[in-house]
Amino acid sequence: MQKLKLHWQILIAMVLGIGVGVIFQNIFNGNPEGTIYTLITSLGVIFVRLLKMVIVPLIFTSIVTGVSGIGGGKSLGRIGTKTILYYLTTSLFAIIIGLTLTNMIQPGTGVNLGLQESFDHSKLQTPGSPADILIRMIPLNPFNAAASGDMLGIIFFAIFLGVGLTRIDSKHSEVLRNFFNSAFEVMMNITQLVIKLAPLGVLGLITKAVATSGFGLFAAVGKYMLTIAGGLSIHFLIVLPLLFYLFTGISPRKHYSAMASALATAFSTSSSNATLPVTMRCVEKNAGVSNKVTSFVLPMGATINMDGTALYECAGVLFISQVLGFDLTFSNQLTIVITALLASIGAAGIPSAGLVMIFIVTQAVGFQDADVAVIIGTMLAVDRPLDMMRTMVNIFSDSVGASIIAHSEGESLYKV
Ligand code: ASP
């Protein structure tokens, strides 16, 4: 077992988790309990807590080191432009796939969800408007942002600090740069230790996911789930690898296997943020992308570039309109495309964030909360597996972006 590669260990843990989960699901009928169950699922909780523990110091030191390493404003501007361009293009590709599939398959037409049923609305928080999200990126107090895990705020301040370091006299910047460099190395090392525990963590997380999900609802909205799963697969298995190959000339297969641990972590945690340390490690150590590029592309990508979520926002709102029997005009659909993009940018990299953001998109086309809340409630009930898949797509897109940008900057990938 010790010699087995980590991603195989994780795969075995997943299969085991499904098996154990099914057993608990059957014994306890969806409400599992008991010492053994608690012990196994605690492994997942511990793993996620360890990952979360390293996130703030890791991304902070990484961005400061990376941005200050990029050098003057010119190269920062160049990498920045490429990054944003990549984020927008791939997210739009994903949205178009979602739009096309949902229009073709019509998963919501004729679905009866018994819209009279009451649903606990307090479970769903309505997010702020897209403009709010942009303004909130600027933290009032960077220490507060760090303490509360406000990712966009941390990223914003770290980029500024990095830029500031390139603009001052080396007599002053040297000390701080060395400090952040060393801190970053330590954080990467701690991350590596945490990743070693991934198989145990994944076992706990998957067991819990399987043991607590009832299967009844899944059947009613099966077509909806298949549509989204199909769209995500097209993006994950065709579009992204094609882009990767076209721009780097390297076999995508290599990249999938380099990213295996990160993909499995994303799948089992449903959180791009929690996966970020693993993503960074895989892209740097396995694919050989420089810290200069990863530190810029990945942390920002984890919150901003969410292809899977973008696809989901679009397909989800079309599904809602089909359930309501509402015919969308072309301009409605265009609004959906644009707001789906903004919602995916604004969604936090945490479980179910994408579902909450769907409110923004539904409001943009004029659906009232009360009408849609019950449908969204149903979507919430079956969200976990879809969330696992879209998170995997989200972080895979970040990793492809980092590789393409590194390659375009003249770095040679996969040297090792
Ligand atoms: N869970 C996703 C992520 O962390 C966001 C979403 O809910 O779509 O990437």
Tab-separated table of N, CA and C in Angstrom, residues 236-310:
chain	number	residue	atom	x	y	z
A	236	PHE	N	-15.084	18.799	-19.795
A	236	PHE	CA	-13.932	18.192	-19.097
A	236	PHE	C	-13.145	17.232	-19.998
A	237	LEU	N	-13.867	16.508	-20.839
A	237	LEU	CA	-13.197	15.450	-21.620
A	237	LEU	C	-12.894	15.865	-23.058
A	238	ILE	N	-13.541	16.938	-23.552
A	238	ILE	CA	-13.277	17.332	-24.942
A	238	ILE	C	-12.697	18.754	-25.022
A	239	VAL	N	-13.450	19.741	-24.524
A	239	VAL	CA	-13.037	21.130	-24.738
A	239	VAL	C	-11.694	21.459	-24.058
A	240	LEU	N	-11.625	21.206	-22.747
A	240	LEU	CA	-10.399	21.587	-22.029
A	240	LEU	C	-9.162	20.823	-22.508
A	241	PRO	N	-9.249	19.483	-22.662
A	241	PRO	CA	-8.050	18.790	-23.155
A	241	PRO	C	-7.645	19.251	-24.558
A	242	LEU	N	-8.651	19.589	-25.380
A	242	LEU	CA	-8.342	20.067	-26.733
A	242	LEU	C	-7.569	21.392	-26.660
A	243	LEU	N	-8.059	22.295	-25.819
A	243	LEU	CA	-7.352	23.567	-25.650
A	243	LEU	C	-5.934	23.312	-25.152
A	244	PHE	N	-5.832	22.409	-24.178
A	244	PHE	CA	-4.523	22.094	-23.595
A	244	PHE	C	-3.568	21.618	-24.684
A	245	TYR	N	-4.061	20.716	-25.511
A	245	TYR	CA	-3.215	20.140	-26.565
A	245	TYR	C	-2.872	21.198	-27.621
A	246	LEU	N	-3.866	21.959	-28.046
A	246	LEU	CA	-3.633	22.969	-29.091
A	246	LEU	C	-2.582	23.997	-28.669
A	247	PHE	N	-2.637	24.397	-27.402
A	247	PHE	CA	-1.737	25.471	-26.973
A	247	PHE	C	-0.399	24.988	-26.434
A	248	THR	N	-0.331	23.743	-25.961
A	248	THR	CA	0.954	23.297	-25.393
A	248	THR	C	1.608	22.201	-26.234
A	249	GLY	N	0.817	21.497	-27.034
A	249	GLY	CA	1.355	20.399	-27.829
A	249	GLY	C	1.663	19.159	-26.990
A	250	ILE	N	1.242	19.177	-25.725
A	250	ILE	CA	1.523	18.034	-24.838
A	250	ILE	C	0.264	17.176	-24.730
A	251	SER	N	0.459	15.863	-24.579
A	251	SER	CA	-0.708	14.982	-24.471
A	251	SER	C	-1.528	15.295	-23.216
A	252	PRO	N	-2.820	15.536	-23.378
A	252	PRO	CA	-3.665	15.839	-22.217
A	252	PRO	C	-3.662	14.701	-21.193
A	253	ARG	N	-3.396	13.493	-21.680
A	253	ARG	CA	-3.402	12.364	-20.755
A	253	ARG	C	-2.402	12.581	-19.619
A	254	LYS	N	-1.242	13.135	-20.002
A	254	LYS	CA	-0.206	13.444	-19.013
A	254	LYS	C	-0.761	14.403	-17.964
A	255	HIS	N	-1.541	15.347	-18.465
A	255	HIS	CA	-2.040	16.367	-17.544
A	255	HIS	C	-3.105	15.804	-16.597
A	256	TYR	N	-3.964	14.950	-17.145
A	256	TYR	CA	-4.960	14.325	-16.253
A	256	TYR	C	-4.246	13.581	-15.140
A	257	SER	N	-3.202	12.839	-15.520
A	257	SER	CA	-2.590	12.019	-14.475
A	257	SER	C	-1.798	12.895	-13.501
A	258	ALA	N	-1.233	14.008	-14.001
A	258	ALA	CA	-0.538	14.920	-13.081
A	258	ALA	C	-1.513	15.529	-12.080
A	259	MET	N	-2.751	15.715	-12.528
A	259	MET	CA	-3.729	16.407	-11.694
A	259	MET	C	-4.600	15.460	-10.875
A	260	ALA	N	-4.325	14.161	-10.963
A	260	ALA	CA	-5.235	13.172	-10.369
A	260	ALA	C	-5.589	13.459	-8.898
A	261	SER	N	-4.573	13.768	-8.079
A	261	SER	CA	-4.881	13.973	-6.650
A	261	SER	C	-5.778	15.197	-6.471
A	262	ALA	N	-5.507	16.240	-7.253
A	262	ALA	CA	-6.325	17.452	-7.121
A	262	ALA	C	-7.762	17.177	-7.574
A	263	LEU	N	-7.904	16.430	-8.660
A	263	LEU	CA	-9.252	16.127	-9.162
A	263	LEU	C	-10.041	15.335	-8.123
A	264	ALA	N	-9.362	14.347	-7.531
A	264	ALA	CA	-10.052	13.529	-6.525
A	264	ALA	C	-10.408	14.355	-5.298
A	265	THR	N	-9.521	15.264	-4.923
A	265	THR	CA	-9.819	16.107	-3.759
A	265	THR	C	-10.991	17.034	-4.066
A	266	ALA	N	-10.997	17.610	-5.270
A	266	ALA	CA	-12.113	18.486	-5.647
A	266	ALA	C	-13.418	17.698	-5.635
A	267	PHE	N	-13.376	16.508	-6.186
A	267	PHE	CA	-14.571	15.681	-6.266
A	267	PHE	C	-15.108	15.364	-4.869
A	268	SER	N	-14.209	15.043	-3.948
A	268	SER	CA	-14.739	14.614	-2.653
A	268	SER	C	-15.003	15.770	-1.701
A	269	THR	N	-14.338	16.936	-1.888
A	269	THR	CA	-14.623	18.046	-0.968
A	269	THR	C	-15.672	19.002	-1.526
A	270	SER	N	-15.922	18.989	-2.829
A	270	SER	CA	-16.837	19.949	-3.476
A	270	SER	C	-16.417	21.374	-3.203
A	271	SER	N	-15.150	21.612	-3.025
A	271	SER	CA	-14.710	22.974	-2.738
A	271	SER	C	-13.401	23.293	-3.445
A	272	SER	N	-13.459	24.273	-4.346
A	272	SER	CA	-12.238	24.683	-5.053
A	272	SER	C	-11.237	25.281	-4.070
A	273	ASN	N	-11.761	26.021	-3.082
A	273	ASN	CA	-10.855	26.630	-2.105
A	273	ASN	C	-10.105	25.577	-1.323
A	274	ALA	N	-10.848	24.607	-0.800
A	274	ALA	CA	-10.193	23.571	0.001
A	274	ALA	C	-9.200	22.787	-0.848
A	275	THR	N	-9.486	22.668	-2.153
A	275	THR	CA	-8.608	21.902	-3.027
A	275	THR	C	-7.370	22.690	-3.453
A	276	LEU	N	-7.456	24.020	-3.319
A	276	LEU	CA	-6.390	24.882	-3.854
A	276	LEU	C	-4.960	24.446	-3.486
A	277	PRO	N	-4.690	24.116	-2.224
A	277	PRO	CA	-3.321	23.687	-1.913
A	277	PRO	C	-2.894	22.474	-2.756
A	278	VAL	N	-3.818	21.540	-2.943
A	278	VAL	CA	-3.474	20.342	-3.724
A	278	VAL	C	-3.280	20.714	-5.199
A	279	THR	N	-4.164	21.584	-5.714
A	279	THR	CA	-4.034	22.020	-7.111
A	279	THR	C	-2.663	22.661	-7.324
A	280	MET	N	-2.290	23.537	-6.416
A	280	MET	CA	-1.014	24.243	-6.584
A	280	MET	C	0.150	23.282	-6.595
A	281	ARG	N	0.072	22.331	-5.672
A	281	ARG	CA	1.167	21.377	-5.573
A	281	ARG	C	1.256	20.542	-6.874
A	282	CYS	N	0.114	20.067	-7.352
A	282	CYS	CA	0.118	19.229	-8.566
A	282	CYS	C	0.635	20.019	-9.770
A	283	VAL	N	0.156	21.260	-9.927
A	283	VAL	CA	0.546	22.030	-11.115
A	283	VAL	C	2.035	22.383	-11.056
A	284	GLU	N	2.525	22.688	-9.849
A	284	GLU	CA	3.947	23.043	-9.759
A	284	GLU	C	4.853	21.825	-9.813
A	285	LYS	N	4.544	20.854	-8.982
A	285	LYS	CA	5.483	19.730	-8.866
A	285	LYS	C	5.313	18.701	-9.987
A	286	ASN	N	4.093	18.440	-10.393
A	286	ASN	CA	3.908	17.406	-11.425
A	286	ASN	C	3.984	17.962	-12.840
A	287	ALA	N	3.337	19.127	-13.061
A	287	ALA	CA	3.351	19.658	-14.429
A	287	ALA	C	4.557	20.566	-14.661
A	288	GLY	N	5.193	21.001	-13.596
A	288	GLY	CA	6.403	21.807	-13.732
A	288	GLY	C	6.167	23.265	-14.086
A	289	VAL	N	4.996	23.799	-13.733
A	289	VAL	CA	4.721	25.218	-13.981
A	289	VAL	C	5.383	26.045	-12.867
A	290	SER	N	5.947	27.210	-13.242
A	290	SER	CA	6.660	28.015	-12.236
A	290	SER	C	5.695	28.614	-11.224
A	291	ASN	N	6.246	28.923	-10.056
A	291	ASN	CA	5.424	29.542	-9.019
A	291	ASN	C	4.913	30.912	-9.460
A	292	LYS	N	5.727	31.561	-10.313
A	292	LYS	CA	5.344	32.864	-10.840
A	292	LYS	C	3.942	32.803	-11.475
A	293	VAL	N	3.727	31.756	-12.284
A	293	VAL	CA	2.448	31.625	-12.981
A	293	VAL	C	1.372	31.022	-12.073
A	294	THR	N	1.693	29.928	-11.380
A	294	THR	CA	0.648	29.291	-10.554
A	294	THR	C	0.115	30.255	-9.514
A	295	SER	N	1.021	31.025	-8.908
A	295	SER	CA	0.579	31.865	-7.803
A	295	SER	C	-0.373	32.941	-8.300
A	296	PHE	N	-0.308	33.241	-9.558
A	296	PHE	CA	-1.213	34.247	-10.097
A	296	PHE	C	-2.497	33.602	-10.598
A	297	VAL	N	-2.341	32.529	-11.376
A	297	VAL	CA	-3.501	31.946	-12.064
A	297	VAL	C	-4.383	31.108	-11.135
A	298	LEU	N	-3.767	30.324	-10.247
A	298	LEU	CA	-4.585	29.361	-9.492
A	298	LEU	C	-5.436	29.959	-8.364
A	299	PRO	N	-4.847	30.751	-7.453
A	299	PRO	CA	-5.713	31.254	-6.379
A	299	PRO	C	-6.868	32.096	-6.926
A	300	MET	N	-6.551	32.932	-7.919
A	300	MET	CA	-7.622	33.736	-8.488
A	300	MET	C	-8.614	32.834	-9.219
A	301	GLY	N	-8.073	31.851	-9.915
A	301	GLY	CA	-8.930	30.929	-10.657
A	301	GLY	C	-9.891	30.186	-9.743
A	302	ALA	N	-9.418	29.845	-8.533
A	302	ALA	CA	-10.264	29.061	-7.626
A	302	ALA	C	-11.547	29.803	-7.283
A	303	THR	N	-11.504	31.129	-7.264
A	303	THR	CA	-12.730	31.875	-6.969
A	303	THR	C	-13.389	32.444	-8.216
A	304	ILE	N	-12.570	32.800	-9.198
A	304	ILE	CA	-13.130	33.533	-10.329
A	304	ILE	C	-13.442	32.637	-11.529
A	305	ASN	N	-12.534	31.715	-11.819
A	305	ASN	CA	-12.711	30.911	-13.029
A	305	ASN	C	-13.402	29.590	-12.699
A	306	MET	N	-14.705	29.545	-12.870
A	306	MET	CA	-15.445	28.327	-12.542
A	306	MET	C	-16.251	27.903	-13.750
A	307	ASP	N	-15.644	27.126	-14.610
A	307	ASP	CA	-16.337	26.703	-15.834
A	307	ASP	C	-17.527	25.811	-15.512
A	308	GLY	N	-17.309	24.883	-14.591
A	308	GLY	CA	-18.376	23.940	-14.236
A	308	GLY	C	-19.561	24.677	-13.655
A	309	THR	N	-19.266	25.643	-12.785
A	309	THR	CA	-20.329	26.417	-12.156
A	309	THR	C	-21.053	27.265	-13.203
A	310	ALA	N	-20.297	27.848	-14.129
A	310	ALA	CA	-20.911	28.684	-15.168
A	310	ALA	C	-21.906	27.858	-15.988
